[in-house]
CSV table of C-alpha atoms in Angstrom, one decimal:
chain,number,residue,atom,x,y,z
F,264,MET,CA,193.6,-33.2,24.3
F,265,ALA,CA,192.7,-30.4,21.5
F,266,LEU,CA,193.9,-32.4,18.8
F,267,LEU,CA,192.1,-35.5,19.7
F,268,PRO,CA,188.8,-34.8,18.4
F,269,ILE,CA,190.5,-34.1,15.6
F,270,LEU,CA,192.3,-37.2,15.2
F,271,VAL,CA,189.4,-38.9,15.3
F,272,ALA,CA,187.1,-37.3,13.0
F,273,ALA,CA,190.3,-37.5,10.5
F,274,VAL,CA,190.0,-41.8,11.0
F,275,ALA,CA,186.5,-41.7,11.2
F,276,VAL,CA,186.4,-39.8,7.2
F,277,ALA,CA,189.5,-42.3,6.4
F,278,VAL,CA,187.4,-44.7,7.8
F,279,PHE,CA,184.0,-44.3,5.5
F,280,SER,CA,186.1,-43.1,2.2
F,281,ALA,CA,188.0,-46.2,2.3
F,282,GLN,CA,184.3,-48.4,2.4
F,283,LEU,CA,183.0,-46.3,-0.1
F,284,ALA,CA,186.9,-47.2,-2.6
F,285,LEU,CA,186.1,-50.6,-1.7
F,286,HIS,CA,184.0,-52.3,-4.0
F,287,LYS,CA,183.4,-55.8,-5.3
F,288,VAL,CA,183.1,-57.6,-8.8
F,289,GLN,CA,180.8,-60.4,-8.5
F,290,GLU,CA,182.0,-63.7,-10.9
F,291,GLY,CA,180.9,-62.7,-14.3
F,292,HIS,CA,180.7,-59.1,-14.6
F,293,VAL,CA,182.4,-56.3,-15.5
F,294,ALA,CA,182.9,-53.0,-13.5
F,295,VAL,CA,183.0,-50.0,-16.3
F,296,TYR,CA,183.5,-47.1,-14.6
F,297,TYR,CA,181.9,-43.1,-14.4
F,298,ARG,CA,183.5,-39.7,-13.3
F,299,GLY,CA,182.5,-36.7,-13.3
F,300,GLY,CA,179.7,-38.6,-15.7
F,301,ALA,CA,182.7,-39.9,-18.0
F,302,LEU,CA,183.0,-43.0,-19.0
F,303,LEU,CA,186.5,-44.1,-18.2
F,304,LYS,CA,187.9,-46.6,-20.5
F,305,GLN,CA,188.5,-48.5,-17.1
F,306,THR,CA,187.1,-51.9,-17.1
F,307,ASN,CA,187.4,-53.9,-13.7
F,308,GLY,CA,186.8,-57.8,-13.6
F,309,PRO,CA,185.5,-60.4,-11.2
F,310,GLY,CA,187.3,-59.7,-7.5
F,311,PHE,CA,187.8,-56.3,-5.4
F,312,HIS,CA,188.8,-52.9,-6.0
F,313,PHE,CA,189.3,-49.6,-5.0
F,314,MET,CA,188.6,-46.2,-6.8
F,315,LEU,CA,188.6,-42.8,-5.8
F,316,PRO,CA,185.2,-41.7,-3.8
F,317,PHE,CA,182.6,-38.9,-4.0
F,318,LEU,CA,184.2,-39.3,-8.2
F,319,THR,CA,184.3,-41.8,-9.1
F,320,SER,CA,180.8,-43.8,-10.0
F,321,TYR,CA,180.9,-47.2,-11.5
F,322,ARG,CA,178.1,-49.9,-12.7
F,323,PHE,CA,177.9,-53.2,-13.2
F,324,VAL,CA,178.2,-55.6,-17.2
F,325,GLN,CA,177.1,-58.6,-16.9
F,326,THR,CA,179.1,-61.0,-19.1
F,327,THR,CA,177.2,-64.3,-19.1
F,328,LEU,CA,174.3,-65.6,-20.6
F,329,GLN,CA,171.2,-63.5,-19.1
F,330,THR,CA,167.7,-63.6,-21.1
F,331,ASP,CA,165.8,-60.7,-21.6
F,332,GLU,CA,161.8,-60.8,-21.6
F,333,VAL,CA,159.8,-58.5,-23.6
F,334,THR,CA,156.2,-58.0,-22.7
F,335,ASN,CA,153.1,-57.1,-24.6
F,336,VAL,CA,154.3,-56.1,-27.5
F,337,PRO,CA,151.7,-54.9,-29.8
F,338,CYS,CA,151.2,-56.3,-33.4
F,339,GLY,CA,149.4,-55.2,-36.4
F,340,THR,CA,148.9,-57.3,-39.4
F,341,SER,CA,148.5,-56.0,-43.1
F,342,GLY,CA,144.8,-56.7,-42.4
F,343,GLY,CA,144.5,-54.6,-39.8
F,344,VAL,CA,143.6,-57.1,-37.5
F,345,MET,CA,145.5,-55.4,-33.7
F,346,ILE,CA,147.4,-58.9,-31.9
F,347,TYR,CA,149.7,-58.7,-28.9
F,348,PHE,CA,152.9,-60.9,-27.9
F,349,ASP,CA,152.7,-61.6,-24.0
F,350,ARG,CA,156.4,-62.3,-24.0
F,351,VAL,CA,159.5,-62.7,-25.6
F,352,GLU,CA,162.1,-64.2,-24.7
F,353,VAL,CA,165.9,-63.0,-25.9
F,354,VAL,CA,168.8,-65.4,-25.1
F,355,ASN,CA,172.3,-63.3,-25.1
F,356,MET,CA,175.9,-63.0,-24.7
F,357,LEU,CA,178.0,-60.1,-24.5
F,358,ASP,CA,181.5,-60.3,-24.8
F,359,ARG,CA,183.5,-58.7,-22.6
F,360,SER,CA,186.3,-57.5,-25.1
F,361,PHE,CA,183.6,-55.2,-26.4
F,362,VAL,CA,181.9,-54.4,-23.2
F,363,TYR,CA,183.8,-50.6,-23.4
F,364,ASP,CA,183.1,-50.2,-26.6
F,365,ILE,CA,179.0,-50.9,-25.6
F,366,VAL,CA,178.8,-49.4,-23.4
F,367,HIS,CA,180.6,-46.2,-24.6
F,368,ASN,CA,177.6,-46.3,-27.7
F,369,TYR,CA,174.7,-47.9,-26.0
F,370,THR,CA,175.8,-47.1,-21.8
F,371,ALA,CA,175.2,-49.6,-19.8
F,372,ASP,CA,171.6,-50.3,-19.9
F,373,TYR,CA,172.4,-51.3,-23.8
F,374,ASP,CA,170.0,-53.8,-24.1
F,375,ARG,CA,167.4,-51.2,-24.1
F,376,VAL,CA,167.9,-49.7,-26.8
F,377,LEU,CA,169.3,-52.5,-28.9
F,378,ILE,CA,167.0,-55.9,-27.6
F,379,PHE,CA,163.5,-54.3,-26.5
F,380,ASN,CA,163.8,-51.5,-29.2
F,381,LYS,CA,164.4,-54.3,-31.7
F,382,VAL,CA,161.7,-56.3,-31.5
F,383,HIS,CA,159.0,-54.5,-31.1
F,384,HIS,CA,160.3,-52.8,-34.0
F,385,GLU,CA,161.0,-56.1,-36.3
F,386,LEU,CA,158.0,-58.3,-35.0
F,387,ASN,CA,155.2,-55.0,-36.5
F,388,GLN,CA,157.8,-55.5,-39.5
F,389,PHE,CA,157.0,-58.4,-39.4
F,390,CYS,CA,153.3,-58.7,-38.7
F,391,SER,CA,152.6,-55.5,-41.4
F,392,ALA,CA,153.8,-57.6,-43.9
F,393,HIS,CA,151.1,-60.9,-43.2
F,394,THR,CA,147.7,-61.9,-42.4
F,395,LEU,CA,146.5,-63.0,-39.0
F,396,GLN,CA,146.1,-66.3,-40.6
F,397,GLU,CA,149.9,-66.5,-41.5
F,398,VAL,CA,150.8,-64.9,-37.9
F,399,TYR,CA,148.7,-66.3,-35.3
F,400,ILE,CA,149.1,-70.6,-37.2
F,401,GLU,CA,150.7,-71.1,-40.7
F,402,MET,CA,153.8,-69.2,-40.2
F,403,PHE,CA,154.4,-68.8,-36.1
F,404,ASP,CA,156.8,-71.4,-36.1
F,405,LYS,CA,159.4,-69.4,-37.9
F,406,ILE,CA,158.6,-66.6,-35.8
F,407,ASP,CA,161.3,-67.9,-33.7
F,408,GLU,CA,163.7,-67.7,-36.1
F,409,ASN,CA,163.1,-65.1,-38.2
F,410,LEU,CA,163.6,-62.3,-35.4
F,411,LYS,CA,166.8,-64.4,-34.3
F,412,LEU,CA,168.3,-64.2,-37.6
F,413,THR,CA,167.0,-60.6,-38.4
F,414,LEU,CA,168.7,-59.8,-35.2
F,415,GLN,CA,171.8,-60.9,-35.4
F,416,LYS,CA,172.2,-59.2,-38.5
F,417,ASP,CA,172.0,-55.9,-37.0
F,418,LEU,CA,174.2,-56.5,-34.1
F,419,GLU,CA,177.0,-57.1,-36.1
F,420,SER,CA,177.1,-54.0,-37.8
F,421,MET,CA,175.8,-52.1,-34.4
F,422,ALA,CA,177.5,-54.0,-32.0
F,423,ALA,CA,179.9,-56.4,-32.6
F,424,GLY,CA,180.8,-58.6,-28.9
F,425,LEU,CA,177.0,-59.0,-28.5
F,426,MET,CA,175.3,-62.2,-29.6
F,427,ILE,CA,171.7,-63.6,-30.2
F,428,GLN,CA,171.7,-67.3,-28.6
F,429,ALA,CA,168.2,-68.2,-29.2
F,430,VAL,CA,164.5,-66.2,-29.2
F,431,ARG,CA,160.9,-67.5,-27.9
F,432,VAL,CA,157.8,-66.3,-28.5
F,433,THR,CA,154.8,-67.0,-27.2
F,434,LYS,CA,151.7,-67.6,-28.7
F,435,PRO,CA,149.7,-63.8,-29.4
F,436,LYS,CA,146.4,-62.4,-28.0
F,437,ILE,CA,144.2,-61.9,-31.1
F,438,PRO,CA,140.1,-60.0,-30.1
F,439,GLN,CA,138.0,-62.9,-29.1
F,440,SER,CA,135.6,-62.4,-31.8
F,441,ILE,CA,138.2,-64.6,-33.7
F,442,LYS,CA,139.6,-66.7,-31.4
F,443,GLN,CA,136.3,-68.2,-31.6
F,444,ASN,CA,136.7,-68.7,-34.7
F,445,TYR,CA,140.0,-69.7,-34.6
F,446,GLU,CA,139.3,-72.5,-32.0
F,447,TYR,CA,135.8,-73.8,-34.0
F,448,MET,CA,138.1,-74.0,-37.2
F,449,GLU,CA,140.3,-76.2,-34.9
F,450,GLY,CA,137.6,-78.3,-33.4
F,451,GLU,CA,136.6,-79.1,-37.2
F,452,LYS,CA,139.9,-80.4,-38.1
F,453,THR,CA,140.7,-81.8,-35.3
F,454,ARG,CA,137.2,-84.5,-36.1
F,455,LEU,CA,138.7,-83.9,-39.6
F,456,LEU,CA,141.8,-85.5,-37.9
F,457,VAL,CA,139.7,-87.6,-36.1
F,458,ALA,CA,137.9,-89.2,-38.9
F,459,THR,CA,141.4,-89.7,-41.2
F,460,GLN,CA,142.9,-91.3,-39.0
F,461,LYS,CA,140.0,-94.2,-37.9
F,462,GLN,CA,139.7,-94.2,-42.2
F,463,LYS,CA,143.9,-94.7,-42.0
F,464,VAL,CA,142.5,-97.9,-39.7
F,465,VAL,CA,140.8,-98.9,-41.2
F,466,GLU,CA,142.5,-99.2,-44.3
F,467,LYS,CA,145.4,-100.5,-42.2
F,468,GLU,CA,143.3,-103.0,-41.5
F,469,ALA,CA,141.8,-105.1,-44.0
F,470,GLU,CA,145.5,-104.0,-45.4
F,471,THR,CA,147.3,-106.0,-42.7
F,472,ASP,CA,144.5,-108.5,-43.1
F,473,ARG,CA,145.5,-109.2,-46.5
F,474,LYS,CA,149.2,-109.3,-45.9
F,475,ARG,CA,148.6,-111.0,-44.0
F,476,ALA,CA,146.0,-113.3,-46.2
F,477,VAL,CA,148.8,-113.3,-48.8
F,478,ILE,CA,151.7,-114.4,-46.4
F,479,GLU,CA,149.6,-117.7,-44.7
F,480,ALA,CA,148.5,-119.0,-49.0
F,481,GLU,CA,153.1,-117.9,-49.8
F,482,LYS,CA,153.5,-120.3,-47.1
F,483,HIS,CA,151.0,-122.7,-48.2
F,484,ALA,CA,152.9,-122.6,-51.4
F,485,GLN,CA,156.6,-123.0,-49.9
F,486,VAL,CA,155.8,-125.2,-47.8
F,487,ALA,CA,153.9,-127.7,-50.7
F,488,LYS,CA,157.1,-127.2,-53.4
F,489,ILE,CA,159.1,-128.4,-50.5
F,490,GLN,CA,157.6,-131.7,-50.3
F,491,PHE,CA,156.8,-131.5,-54.1
F,492,ASN,CA,160.5,-131.2,-54.3
F,493,GLN,CA,161.1,-134.0,-51.3
F,494,LYS,CA,158.6,-136.7,-52.2
F,495,ILE,CA,160.5,-136.1,-56.2
F,496,MET,CA,164.1,-136.2,-54.3
F,497,GLU,CA,162.8,-139.4,-52.4
F,498,LYS,CA,162.3,-140.9,-56.5
F,499,GLU,CA,165.7,-139.8,-57.5
F,500,SER,CA,166.7,-141.8,-54.8
F,501,GLN,CA,165.3,-144.0,-55.0
F,502,GLN,CA,165.3,-144.0,-59.1
F,503,LYS,CA,169.1,-144.1,-58.3
F,504,ILE,CA,169.3,-146.5,-55.3
F,505,ALA,CA,167.4,-148.7,-58.0
F,506,GLU,CA,169.8,-148.1,-60.4
F,507,ILE,CA,172.7,-149.5,-58.5
F,508,GLU,CA,171.4,-152.1,-57.2
F,509,ASP,CA,170.8,-153.6,-60.7
F,510,GLU,CA,174.0,-151.8,-62.0
F,511,THR,CA,175.7,-154.0,-58.5
F,512,LEU,CA,173.8,-157.3,-60.0
F,513,LEU,CA,174.2,-157.3,-63.7
F,514,ALA,CA,177.3,-157.1,-63.0
F,515,ARG,CA,177.9,-160.0,-60.0
F,516,GLN,CA,175.7,-162.1,-62.7
F,517,LYS,CA,178.7,-160.9,-65.5
F,518,ALA,CA,181.3,-161.6,-63.4
F,519,ARG,CA,179.5,-165.3,-62.6
F,520,ALA,CA,179.0,-166.0,-66.6
F,521,ASP,CA,182.0,-165.4,-66.8
F,522,ALA,CA,183.5,-167.2,-64.0
F,523,GLU,CA,181.6,-170.2,-65.1
F,524,PHE,CA,182.2,-170.1,-68.7
F,525,TYR,CA,186.1,-169.6,-67.8
F,526,MET,CA,185.8,-172.6,-65.7
F,527,ALA,CA,184.2,-174.6,-68.3
F,528,ARG,CA,186.8,-173.1,-71.0
F,529,LYS,CA,188.8,-174.7,-69.0
F,530,ILE,CA,186.8,-178.0,-67.7
F,531,ALA,CA,187.1,-178.7,-72.1
F,532,GLU,CA,190.9,-177.7,-72.0
F,533,SER,CA,191.2,-179.9,-69.2
F,534,ASN,CA,189.5,-182.8,-70.4
F,535,LYS,CA,190.7,-182.3,-73.9
F,536,VAL,CA,194.2,-182.9,-72.7
F,537,LYS,CA,192.6,-186.0,-70.0
F,538,LEU,CA,190.4,-187.8,-72.6
F,539,THR,CA,192.9,-189.9,-74.4
F,540,PRO,CA,191.9,-193.2,-75.5
F,541,ASP,CA,194.0,-194.9,-73.1
F,542,TYR,CA,192.1,-193.3,-70.3
F,543,LEU,CA,189.3,-193.9,-71.3
F,544,GLU,CA,189.3,-197.8,-72.1
F,545,LEU,CA,190.8,-197.8,-68.6
F,546,GLN,CA,188.2,-196.0,-67.2
F,547,ARG,CA,185.6,-198.3,-68.8
F,548,ILE,CA,187.1,-201.6,-67.5
F,549,LYS,CA,186.3,-199.7,-63.6
F,550,ALA,CA,183.2,-199.9,-65.4
F,551,ILE,CA,183.0,-203.0,-65.6
F,552,ALA,CA,184.2,-204.5,-62.9
F,553,SER,CA,182.7,-202.1,-61.0
F,554,ASN,CA,179.3,-204.3,-61.1
F,555,SER,CA,178.5,-205.9,-58.5
F,556,LYS,CA,175.9,-208.5,-60.6
F,557,ILE,CA,176.7,-211.8,-63.1
F,558,TYR,CA,173.2,-213.1,-65.2
F,559,TYR,CA,173.3,-216.6,-66.2
F,560,GLY,CA,171.6,-219.0,-67.3
F,561,THR,CA,171.0,-221.1,-70.9
F,562,SER,CA,169.4,-217.5,-72.5
F,563,ILE,CA,171.7,-214.8,-71.3
F,564,PRO,CA,170.4,-212.3,-74.0
F,565,LYS,CA,173.4,-209.6,-76.2
F,566,PHE,CA,175.7,-208.6,-73.5
F,567,PHE,CA,178.2,-206.1,-75.1
F,568,LEU,CA,178.6,-205.6,-79.2
F,569,ASP,CA,182.1,-204.5,-79.5
F,570,THR,CA,182.1,-203.0,-83.0
F,571,SER,CA,185.8,-201.4,-82.4
F,572,LYS,CA,188.6,-203.6,-82.2
F,573,SER,CA,190.8,-205.4,-79.7
F,574,THR,CA,194.3,-203.5,-78.8
F,575,GLY,CA,194.8,-205.8,-75.9
F,576,GLY,CA,195.1,-208.7,-73.5
F,577,GLY,CA,193.8,-210.3,-70.2
F,578,LEU,CA,190.1,-209.4,-70.5
F,579,ASN,CA,189.6,-207.2,-73.4
F,580,GLU,CA,189.7,-210.7,-75.2
F,581,GLY,CA,186.9,-212.0,-77.2
F,582,LEU,CA,185.1,-208.1,-76.5
F,583,ASN,CA,184.9,-205.7,-78.6
F,584,PRO,CA,185.7,-202.5,-76.5
F,585,GLY,CA,183.2,-199.3,-77.5
F,586,VAL,CA,179.8,-198.5,-77.2
F,587,ILE,CA,176.8,-200.3,-75.2
F,588,SER,CA,175.0,-202.7,-77.4
F,589,ASP,CA,170.9,-202.7,-76.8
F,590,VAL,CA,168.9,-202.7,-74.0
F,591,PHE,CA,167.3,-206.2,-73.1
F,592,SER,CA,164.8,-206.9,-75.3
F,593,GLU,CA,163.0,-210.0,-73.8
F,594,ASP,CA,162.6,-211.5,-70.7
F,595,ILE,CA,165.5,-213.8,-68.8
F,596,ASP,CA,163.4,-216.6,-69.5
F,597,SER,CA,165.3,-219.1,-66.7
F,598,VAL,CA,168.0,-217.7,-66.0
F,599,GLY,CA,170.1,-216.7,-62.1
F,600,SER,CA,171.8,-214.3,-61.3
F,601,TRP,CA,174.6,-214.0,-58.3
F,602,THR,CA,176.4,-211.4,-57.3
F,603,THR,CA,180.0,-210.6,-57.2
F,604,ASP,CA,179.8,-210.8,-53.1
F,605,GLU,CA,178.4,-213.9,-53.2
F,606,ALA,CA,179.1,-217.7,-54.6
F,607,PRO,CA,177.5,-219.1,-56.8
F,608,PRO,CA,174.6,-221.7,-56.5
F,609,LYS,CA,176.3,-225.7,-57.4
F,610,GLY,CA,175.0,-227.6,-59.3
F,611,LYS,CA,174.8,-225.0,-62.3
């Protein structure tokens, strides 16, 4: 029974020691260990780990992106004006493989030495080399990038593995009297900018009106040119149509004349073969035979004067087959007539 209190005390000490020995490392952090004030080379990542209680202590070092804020940084310009940067934010990240070296050289609070102090130093170096006008107005937009490049250049030689991702610098605070002057200057600049912009607007409107007038004139000129070309094309088309019609008419007339000439030539050739003396005599006899009226009486004018020699008998005998006699030269006295379709009068 005397050993029971001792056993309970031993168990309590063991449990308390186990609680002290067991520790948890969060994601994005690395644990570094100290024993007797000396940094151990052992490092552990996220998870549960054991260590010797009472003899060993640990610190967590962040290995993800973190933002260090440096506040109220005093800075003196080359003209002797003291200004203050209200806040400077430095976004940085430590490589896990360089944790031991960084902590060994600059402790677990390495950002105080490598970032906070360097920001103060570099800002003062920059301000001392430039005037207030340059720091506050002209070169303020370049301070972020210049500070980032300067810090990274120093860290490459002092603490490899620590990377500067970005630097953000707020507008510095300047004396109130100087600030009022700058505000007045900004007001004047704003008014000048407004006047300049109004002038540009007026010039732009005038330029727009001029371009609109030019466009309208060019449009009318193009329309007139198109209409003129259209009229020319219409006249040319009409001329071509007239030429085609003339050529067609000429070809038709020529074809008709050629046809008539061919027909006349063929008729002449046919008549030359057809109109023989015998054929002509036959036609003359037919013409006489077709006469439907015969004149009779005591005074009959000249009837036919045949100047050619008789060549046949029958109706040709006593008549000269030739040309037609003279036309009646005097009135027919006491002459009667009858047609071949009527009977001759009695007693005659």
